[in-house]
PDB file of C-alpha atoms in Angstrom:
ATOM      1  CA  LEU A   5      -1.050  -4.955   4.538  1.00  0.00           C
ATOM      2  CA  ALA A   6      -1.586  -8.282   3.126  1.00  0.00           C
ATOM      3  CA  ILE A   7      -1.197  -9.882   6.596  1.00  0.00           C
ATOM      4  CA  LEU A   8      -3.621  -7.690   8.265  1.00  0.00           C
ATOM      5  CA  ILE A   9      -6.295  -8.243   5.457  1.00  0.00           C
ATOM      6  CA  ARG A  10      -5.775 -12.028   5.782  1.00  0.00           C
ATOM      7  CA  GLU A  11      -6.064 -11.958   9.655  1.00  0.00           C
ATOM      8  CA  TYR A  12      -9.089  -9.753   9.219  1.00  0.00           C
ATOM      9  CA  MET A  13     -10.862 -12.268   6.887  1.00  0.00           C
ATOM     10  CA  GLU A  14     -10.063 -15.129   9.159  1.00  0.00           C
ATOM     11  CA  GLU A  15     -11.792 -13.337  12.053  1.00  0.00           C
ATOM     12  CA  HIS A  16     -14.636 -12.433   9.578  1.00  0.00           C
ATOM     13  CA  PRO A  17     -15.620 -15.735   7.752  1.00  0.00           C
ATOM     14  CA  ALA A  18     -18.402 -13.708   5.508  1.00  0.00           C
ATOM     15  CA  GLU A  19     -15.663 -11.670   3.959  1.00  0.00           C
ATOM     16  CA  ARG A  20     -13.510 -14.712   2.816  1.00  0.00           C
ATOM     17  CA  ARG A  21     -15.475 -14.419  -0.477  1.00  0.00           C
ATOM     18  CA  VAL A  22     -13.967 -10.847  -1.131  1.00  0.00           C
ATOM     19  CA  ARG A  23     -11.197 -10.987  -3.848  1.00  0.00           C
ATOM     20  CA  VAL A  24      -8.259  -9.195  -2.566  1.00  0.00           C
ATOM     21  CA  GLU A  25      -5.308  -8.431  -4.719  1.00  0.00           C
ATOM     22  CA  ILE A  26      -2.553  -6.139  -3.699  1.00  0.00           C
ATOM     23  CA  VAL A  27      -0.344  -4.415  -6.269  1.00  0.00           C
ATOM     24  CA  GLY A  28       3.042  -3.170  -5.393  1.00  0.00           C
ATOM     25  CA  THR A  29       4.669  -0.880  -7.733  1.00  0.00           C
ATOM     26  CA  ASP A  30       7.959   0.944  -8.109  1.00  0.00           C
ATOM     27  CA  LEU A  31       9.988   2.609 -11.019  1.00  0.00           C
ATOM     28  CA  ASP A  32      13.188   0.723  -9.998  1.00  0.00           C
ATOM     29  CA  GLY A  33      13.047  -2.725 -11.453  1.00  0.00           C
ATOM     30  CA  GLU A  34      15.623  -4.032  -9.057  1.00  0.00           C
ATOM     31  CA  MET A  35      13.509  -3.069  -6.151  1.00  0.00           C
ATOM     32  CA  ILE A  36      10.522  -4.914  -7.642  1.00  0.00           C
ATOM     33  CA  GLY A  37      12.784  -8.139  -8.094  1.00  0.00           C
ATOM     34  CA  ARG A  38      13.624  -7.869  -4.439  1.00  0.00           C
ATOM     35  CA  ALA A  39      10.055  -7.325  -3.526  1.00  0.00           C
ATOM     36  CA  ARG A  40       8.913 -10.512  -5.420  1.00  0.00           C
ATOM     37  CA  GLY A  41      11.455 -12.498  -3.637  1.00  0.00           C
ATOM     38  CA  GLY A  42       9.665 -11.787  -0.348  1.00  0.00           C
ATOM     39  CA  VAL A  43      12.666 -12.020   1.954  1.00  0.00           C
ATOM     40  CA  TYR A  44      12.743  -9.289   4.472  1.00  0.00           C
ATOM     41  CA  GLU A  45      15.930  -8.228   6.310  1.00  0.00           C
ATOM     42  CA  GLU A  46      15.845  -8.522  10.334  1.00  0.00           C
ATOM     43  CA  ALA A  47      15.695  -4.655  10.764  1.00  0.00           C
ATOM     44  CA  ARG A  48      12.555  -4.306   8.414  1.00  0.00           C
ATOM     45  CA  LEU A  49      10.753  -6.832  10.961  1.00  0.00           C
ATOM     46  CA  ARG A  50      11.486  -5.034  14.100  1.00  0.00           C
ATOM     47  CA  GLU A  51       8.076  -3.865  14.439  1.00  0.00           C
ATOM     48  CA  VAL A  52       6.358  -7.097  13.535  1.00  0.00           C
ATOM     49  CA  SER A  53       5.218  -8.793  16.793  1.00  0.00           C
ATOM     50  CA  PRO A  54       6.759 -12.357  17.592  1.00  0.00           C
ATOM     51  CA  GLU A  55       3.553 -14.082  17.138  1.00  0.00           C
ATOM     52  CA  ARG A  56       2.899 -12.605  13.772  1.00  0.00           C
ATOM     53  CA  ARG A  57       6.740 -13.249  12.859  1.00  0.00           C
ATOM     54  CA  ALA A  58       6.295 -16.916  13.950  1.00  0.00           C
ATOM     55  CA  ARG A  59       2.951 -17.483  12.111  1.00  0.00           C
ATOM     56  CA  TRP A  60       3.867 -15.545   8.859  1.00  0.00           C
ATOM     57  CA  PHE A  61       7.558 -15.785   8.274  1.00  0.00           C
ATOM     58  CA  ARG A  62      10.297 -18.312   8.324  1.00  0.00           C
ATOM     59  CA  ARG A  63      14.122 -17.799   8.481  1.00  0.00           C
ATOM     60  CA  GLU A  64      15.766 -17.819   5.225  1.00  0.00           C
ATOM     61  CA  GLY A  65      19.637 -17.245   5.592  1.00  0.00           C
ATOM     62  CA  ALA A  66      19.982 -13.773   6.979  1.00  0.00           C
ATOM     63  CA  GLY A  67      16.400 -12.817   6.401  1.00  0.00           C
ATOM     64  CA  TRP A  68      12.821 -13.882   6.940  1.00  0.00           C
ATOM     65  CA  LEU A  69      10.706 -15.346   3.955  1.00  0.00           C
ATOM     66  CA  ILE A  70       7.053 -14.417   4.005  1.00  0.00           C
ATOM     67  CA  ALA A  71       4.406 -17.124   3.982  1.00  0.00           C
ATOM     68  CA  PRO A  72       3.221 -18.251   0.540  1.00  0.00           C
ATOM     69  CA  GLU A  73      -0.545 -17.510   1.284  1.00  0.00           C
ATOM     70  CA  ILE A  74       0.415 -13.819   1.992  1.00  0.00           C
ATOM     71  CA  ARG A  75       2.812 -13.521  -0.906  1.00  0.00           C
ATOM     72  CA  SER A  76       0.018 -14.876  -3.225  1.00  0.00           C
ATOM     73  CA  MET A  77      -2.025 -11.854  -2.475  1.00  0.00           C
ATOM     74  CA  VAL A  78       0.456  -9.468  -3.845  1.00  0.00           C
ATOM     75  CA  ARG A  79       1.634  -8.823  -7.356  1.00  0.00           C
ATOM     76  CA  PHE A  80       4.438  -6.583  -8.024  1.00  0.00           C
ATOM     77  CA  GLU A  81       5.039  -4.429 -11.101  1.00  0.00           C
ATOM     78  CA  ALA A  82       7.378  -1.948 -12.460  1.00  0.00           C
ATOM     79  CA  ALA A  83       5.439   1.201 -12.940  1.00  0.00           C
ATOM     80  CA  ASP A  84       5.992   5.017 -13.522  1.00  0.00           C
ATOM     81  CA  ALA A  85       3.427   6.865 -11.203  1.00  0.00           C
ATOM     82  CA  PHE A  86       3.427   9.619 -13.554  1.00  0.00           C
ATOM     83  CA  ARG A  87       2.511   7.542 -16.837  1.00  0.00           C
ATOM     84  CA  THR A  88       1.003   4.556 -15.434  1.00  0.00           C
ATOM     85  CA  GLU A  89      -2.607   4.324 -14.415  1.00  0.00           C
ATOM     86  CA  PRO A  90      -4.326   0.993 -12.990  1.00  0.00           C
ATOM     87  CA  ALA A  91      -6.608  -0.843 -15.589  1.00  0.00           C
ATOM     88  CA  GLU A  92      -9.354  -0.888 -12.991  1.00  0.00           C
ATOM     89  CA  LEU A  93     -10.466   1.377 -10.274  1.00  0.00           C
ATOM     90  CA  GLN A  94      -8.900   0.700  -7.049  1.00  0.00           C
ATOM     91  CA  ASP A  95     -10.369   0.664  -3.518  1.00  0.00           C
ATOM     92  CA  LEU A  96      -7.274   1.776  -1.676  1.00  0.00           C
ATOM     93  CA  ILE A  97      -4.107   3.495  -2.819  1.00  0.00           C
ATOM     94  CA  VAL A  98      -1.025   3.651  -0.191  1.00  0.00           C
ATOM     95  CA  CYS A  99       1.447   6.100  -1.143  1.00  0.00           C
ATOM     96  CA  ARG A 100       4.002   6.411   1.501  1.00  0.00           C
ATOM     97  CA  ASN A 101       7.048   8.667   1.178  1.00  0.00           C
ATOM     98  CA  MET A 102       7.026   9.344  -2.574  1.00  0.00           C
ATOM     99  CA  LEU A 103       5.502  12.655  -2.796  1.00  0.00           C
ATOM    100  CA  ILE A 104       7.967  14.188  -0.666  1.00  0.00           C
ATOM    101  CA  TYR A 105      10.556  14.121  -3.309  1.00  0.00           C
ATOM    102  CA  LEU A 106       8.396  15.763  -6.084  1.00  0.00           C
ATOM    103  CA  THR A 107       7.927  19.123  -7.235  1.00  0.00           C
ATOM    104  CA  ARG A 108       4.536  20.777  -6.459  1.00  0.00           C
ATOM    105  CA  GLU A 109       3.594  20.314  -9.956  1.00  0.00           C
ATOM    106  CA  GLN A 110       4.483  16.665  -9.860  1.00  0.00           C
ATOM    107  CA  GLN A 111       2.312  16.205  -6.596  1.00  0.00           C
ATOM    108  CA  GLU A 112      -0.652  17.905  -8.223  1.00  0.00           C
ATOM    109  CA  SER A 113      -0.398  15.666 -11.187  1.00  0.00           C
ATOM    110  CA  SER A 114      -0.068  12.548  -8.840  1.00  0.00           C
ATOM    111  CA  PHE A 115      -3.038  13.510  -6.851  1.00  0.00           C
ATOM    112  CA  ALA A 116      -5.007  13.830 -10.131  1.00  0.00           C
ATOM    113  CA  THR A 117      -4.032  10.446 -11.243  1.00  0.00           C
ATOM    114  CA  PHE A 118      -4.593   8.904  -7.698  1.00  0.00           C
ATOM    115  CA  HIS A 119      -8.366  10.386  -7.883  1.00  0.00           C
ATOM    116  CA  ARG A 120      -8.807   9.091 -11.365  1.00  0.00           C
ATOM    117  CA  SER A 121      -7.653   5.605 -10.117  1.00  0.00           C
ATOM    118  CA  LEU A 122      -9.979   5.175  -7.238  1.00  0.00           C
ATOM    119  CA  ALA A 123     -13.327   3.830  -7.263  1.00  0.00           C
ATOM    120  CA  PRO A 124     -16.180   5.686  -5.352  1.00  0.00           C
ATOM    121  CA  GLY A 125     -15.605   5.566  -1.769  1.00  0.00           C
ATOM    122  CA  GLY A 126     -11.944   4.578  -2.289  1.00  0.00           C
ATOM    123  CA  PHE A 127      -9.220   5.657   0.144  1.00  0.00           C
ATOM    124  CA  LEU A 128      -5.732   7.223  -0.414  1.00  0.00           C
ATOM    125  CA  VAL A 129      -3.199   6.780   2.589  1.00  0.00           C
ATOM    126  CA  LEU A 130      -0.276   8.876   2.609  1.00  0.00           C
ATOM    127  CA  GLY A 131       3.110   8.840   4.484  1.00  0.00           C
ATOM    128  CA  LYS A 132       3.500  10.790   7.746  1.00  0.00           C
ATOM    129  CA  ALA A 133       5.461  13.541   6.053  1.00  0.00           C
ATOM    130  CA  GLU A 134       3.052  14.102   3.199  1.00  0.00           C
ATOM    131  CA  ILE A 135      -0.062  16.272   2.987  1.00  0.00           C
ATOM    132  CA  LEU A 136      -2.651  17.010   0.492  1.00  0.00           C
ATOM    133  CA  VAL A 137      -1.778  19.990  -1.702  1.00  0.00           C
ATOM    134  CA  PRO A 138      -4.344  22.689  -1.924  1.00  0.00           C
ATOM    135  CA  SER A 139      -5.439  21.602  -5.395  1.00  0.00           C
ATOM    136  CA  ALA A 140      -5.870  17.996  -3.956  1.00  0.00           C
ATOM    137  CA  ARG A 141      -8.314  19.278  -1.196  1.00  0.00           C
ATOM    138  CA  ARG A 142     -11.113  19.441  -3.750  1.00  0.00           C
ATOM    139  CA  LEU A 143     -10.562  15.714  -4.879  1.00  0.00           C
ATOM    140  CA  PHE A 144     -10.337  14.322  -1.378  1.00  0.00           C
ATOM    141  CA  GLU A 145     -12.023  14.371   2.025  1.00  0.00           C
ATOM    142  CA  THR A 146      -9.669  13.851   5.047  1.00  0.00           C
ATOM    143  CA  ARG A 147     -11.189  11.023   7.057  1.00  0.00           C
ATOM    144  CA  CYS A 148      -8.101  10.775   9.490  1.00  0.00           C
ATOM    145  CA  GLY A 149      -5.646  13.578   9.559  1.00  0.00           C
ATOM    146  CA  ARG A 150      -3.291  12.033  11.996  1.00  0.00           C
ATOM    147  CA  GLU A 151      -2.934   8.807   9.842  1.00  0.00           C
ATOM    148  CA  ARG A 152      -3.173  10.710   6.306  1.00  0.00           C
ATOM    149  CA  ILE A 153      -6.298   8.868   5.260  1.00  0.00           C
ATOM    150  CA  HIS A 154      -8.296  10.516   2.639  1.00  0.00           C
ATOM    151  CA  GLU A 155     -11.407   9.500   0.693  1.00  0.00           C
ATOM    152  CA  ALA A 156     -11.855  10.360  -2.900  1.00  0.00           C
ATOM    153  CA  LYS A 157     -14.760  12.643  -3.720  1.00  0.00           C
ATOM    154  CA  HIS A 158     -16.827  11.673  -6.525  1.00  0.00           C
TER     155      HIS A 158
END
């Protein structure tokens, strides 16, 4: 996500003034530590084009280290999605493949939290296996069903 945003900003100089901060969260502190390291296994980059890999990564042992200018766009925090809400409203929440492991009640609670956490016009992107539960359909308007992109209703 940071790479795509950085490339977009380079192609659109007027957008460079926009402050971008990506916050990556996980309940597992060990996973957060690995993410902060910025080293990706070869298999994780198989869908990254050779051009992007050459531009934004460098070989680091058996893995690939992300470029500092991309890494600086991302902050990682250990957080419990059920108990932690962001301090400020977000423009985008990407929740990929977490909801499928939750009960319906937990899913409903998560969607309500996401809605409260999004700024007006903010977007929620879900994983390919996830859908809005019925109670969440009053909170979000689907903008692209195929890609699971939903806009918060306010």
